[in-house]
Amino acid sequence: MSASDEALHLTATDLRMATFRLARRLRCARAVDAMSDAQLAVLATLRMHGRRTITALAERERVTAPSMTSMINGLEEQGYVVRTPDAEDRRRVQVDITDAGTEIVAQTITRRDELLAEMLGELDFTEEELATLREASALMRKVVDR
């Protein structure tokens, strides 16, 4: 039996509003205040998936290649990424995260996890409610990872 269209729509609305508000609160916690969400997303991608071309990063982040080049220039100036010529095609450049960039991502993740744990702790959830939230997060990952 599948869910009704109305149930799907109501769930989508509730989920969108809750995740948007939560994401906005969590974005405030970062290791470097001057770093944009877009820059942090690029660093997180490089940390998770390894070196990438500027074109691949631009496609993943849904920005133009010139915009990504500008972003990479800024991250490179701060020492968070390095560019290396592609081994197969010298005209292409690969972007890699540095140890400093990896540390920024790790610190930001830690700060955001601590903030969320603090927010959850203030609400005095039961073990059962926390289990429900973990189950819901698994379902949400299923939606975005498909």
Short mmCIF file of C-alpha atoms in Angstrom, two decimals:
data_model
loop_
_atom_site.label_atom_id
_atom_site.label_comp_id
_atom_site.label_asym_id
_atom_site.label_seq_id
_atom_site.Cartn_x
_atom_site.Cartn_y
_atom_site.Cartn_z
CA MET A 1 0.00 0.00 0.00
CA SER A 2 1.45 3.37 -0.94
CA ALA A 3 0.94 6.69 0.79
CA SER A 4 -1.74 9.02 -0.50
CA ASP A 5 -0.76 12.09 -2.49
CA GLU A 6 -2.03 14.29 0.34
CA ALA A 7 0.06 12.43 2.95
CA LEU A 8 3.15 12.71 0.73
CA HIS A 9 2.58 16.43 0.24
CA LEU A 10 2.05 17.12 3.96
CA THR A 11 5.12 15.06 4.87
CA ALA A 12 7.21 16.84 2.25
CA THR A 13 6.11 20.25 3.57
CA ASP A 14 6.79 19.38 7.21
CA LEU A 15 10.14 17.79 6.39
CA ARG A 16 11.25 20.71 4.21
CA MET A 17 10.41 23.28 6.84
CA ALA A 18 12.07 21.35 9.68
CA THR A 19 15.25 20.54 7.75
CA PHE A 20 15.56 24.10 6.42
CA ARG A 21 15.30 25.60 9.91
CA LEU A 22 17.68 23.04 11.39
CA ALA A 23 20.22 23.51 8.59
CA ARG A 24 20.09 27.28 9.02
CA ARG A 25 20.81 26.94 12.76
CA LEU A 26 23.67 24.51 12.17
CA ARG A 27 25.28 26.60 9.41
CA CYS A 28 26.00 29.25 12.02
CA ALA A 29 28.50 26.89 13.68
CA ARG A 30 31.73 26.72 11.71
CA ALA A 31 35.44 26.68 12.41
CA VAL A 32 36.14 29.80 10.33
CA ASP A 33 33.49 32.50 10.55
CA ALA A 34 34.62 34.17 7.33
CA MET A 35 34.23 30.98 5.28
CA SER A 36 31.10 30.73 3.17
CA ASP A 37 28.83 27.70 3.09
CA ALA A 38 29.83 27.17 -0.54
CA GLN A 39 33.54 27.13 0.33
CA LEU A 40 32.92 24.72 3.19
CA ALA A 41 30.89 22.47 0.87
CA VAL A 42 33.79 22.32 -1.60
CA LEU A 43 36.22 21.41 1.17
CA ALA A 44 33.83 18.75 2.47
CA THR A 45 33.51 17.28 -1.03
CA LEU A 46 37.27 17.14 -1.44
CA ARG A 47 37.67 15.59 2.01
CA MET A 48 35.06 12.94 1.30
CA HIS A 49 35.75 12.16 -2.37
CA GLY A 50 39.38 13.18 -2.93
CA ARG A 51 40.88 15.33 -5.63
CA ARG A 52 38.64 16.71 -8.33
CA THR A 53 38.86 18.99 -11.33
CA ILE A 54 37.39 22.46 -11.11
CA THR A 55 34.79 21.42 -13.68
CA ALA A 56 33.74 18.39 -11.61
CA LEU A 57 33.51 20.55 -8.47
CA ALA A 58 31.45 23.17 -10.33
CA GLU A 59 29.04 20.53 -11.60
CA ARG A 60 28.68 18.96 -8.14
CA GLU A 61 28.01 22.33 -6.47
CA ARG A 62 25.86 23.54 -9.37
CA VAL A 63 27.85 26.69 -10.09
CA THR A 64 29.68 27.89 -13.18
CA ALA A 65 33.30 26.94 -13.76
CA PRO A 66 34.41 30.61 -13.45
CA SER A 67 32.61 30.86 -10.09
CA MET A 68 34.31 27.68 -8.90
CA THR A 69 37.67 28.96 -10.11
CA SER A 70 37.17 32.09 -8.04
CA MET A 71 36.20 30.03 -5.01
CA ILE A 72 39.22 27.74 -5.43
CA ASN A 73 41.48 30.80 -5.77
CA GLY A 74 40.26 32.05 -2.39
CA LEU A 75 40.63 28.65 -0.74
CA GLU A 76 44.11 28.27 -2.22
CA GLU A 77 45.17 31.71 -0.93
CA GLN A 78 44.10 30.64 2.56
CA GLY A 79 46.05 27.39 2.28
CA TYR A 80 43.02 25.07 2.31
CA VAL A 81 43.50 23.58 -1.17
CA VAL A 82 46.31 23.06 -3.67
CA ARG A 83 46.21 22.72 -7.42
CA THR A 84 48.23 20.10 -9.24
CA PRO A 85 48.51 19.44 -12.97
CA ASP A 86 46.55 16.41 -14.13
CA ALA A 87 48.87 13.46 -14.77
CA GLU A 88 47.08 12.49 -18.00
CA ASP A 89 46.20 15.93 -19.41
CA ARG A 90 48.51 18.83 -18.54
CA ARG A 91 45.83 21.34 -19.56
CA ARG A 92 43.62 20.15 -16.70
CA VAL A 93 44.18 20.98 -13.06
CA GLN A 94 43.24 18.81 -10.10
CA VAL A 95 42.26 20.39 -6.77
CA ASP A 96 43.24 18.66 -3.53
CA ILE A 97 42.42 19.54 0.07
CA THR A 98 45.34 20.35 2.37
CA ASP A 99 45.76 19.25 5.97
CA ALA A 100 44.59 22.73 7.02
CA GLY A 101 41.45 22.35 4.88
CA THR A 102 40.77 18.91 6.31
CA GLU A 103 41.10 20.32 9.83
CA ILE A 104 38.61 23.12 9.07
CA VAL A 105 36.04 20.58 7.89
CA ALA A 106 36.64 18.33 10.90
CA GLN A 107 36.35 21.24 13.35
CA THR A 108 33.17 22.49 11.69
CA ILE A 109 31.59 19.02 11.83
CA THR A 110 32.52 18.76 15.51
CA ARG A 111 31.04 22.18 16.30
CA ARG A 112 27.83 21.39 14.45
CA ASP A 113 27.47 17.99 16.12
CA GLU A 114 28.06 19.59 19.52
CA LEU A 115 25.50 22.31 18.81
CA LEU A 116 22.89 19.79 17.71
CA ALA A 117 23.59 17.55 20.72
CA GLU A 118 23.16 20.61 22.96
CA MET A 119 19.88 21.51 21.24
CA LEU A 120 18.61 17.94 21.65
CA GLY A 121 19.74 17.86 25.30
CA GLU A 122 17.80 21.03 26.09
CA LEU A 123 14.58 19.30 25.01
CA ASP A 124 15.00 16.37 27.40
CA PHE A 125 14.01 13.71 24.86
CA THR A 126 13.42 10.15 26.07
CA GLU A 127 15.60 7.30 24.77
CA GLU A 128 12.64 6.22 22.65
CA GLU A 129 12.29 9.68 21.08
CA LEU A 130 16.02 9.79 20.34
CA ALA A 131 15.74 6.37 18.68
CA THR A 132 12.85 7.73 16.59
CA LEU A 133 15.00 10.68 15.50
CA ARG A 134 17.84 8.30 14.51
CA GLU A 135 15.35 6.21 12.51
CA ALA A 136 14.00 9.36 10.84
CA SER A 137 17.52 10.47 9.93
CA ALA A 138 18.14 7.08 8.28
CA LEU A 139 14.98 7.55 6.22
CA MET A 140 16.03 11.08 5.27
CA ARG A 141 19.43 9.79 4.10
CA LYS A 142 17.60 7.21 2.00
CA VAL A 143 15.71 10.04 0.27
CA VAL A 144 18.84 12.05 -0.55
CA ASP A 145 21.20 9.15 -1.31
CA ARG A 146 19.07 7.46 -3.94
#
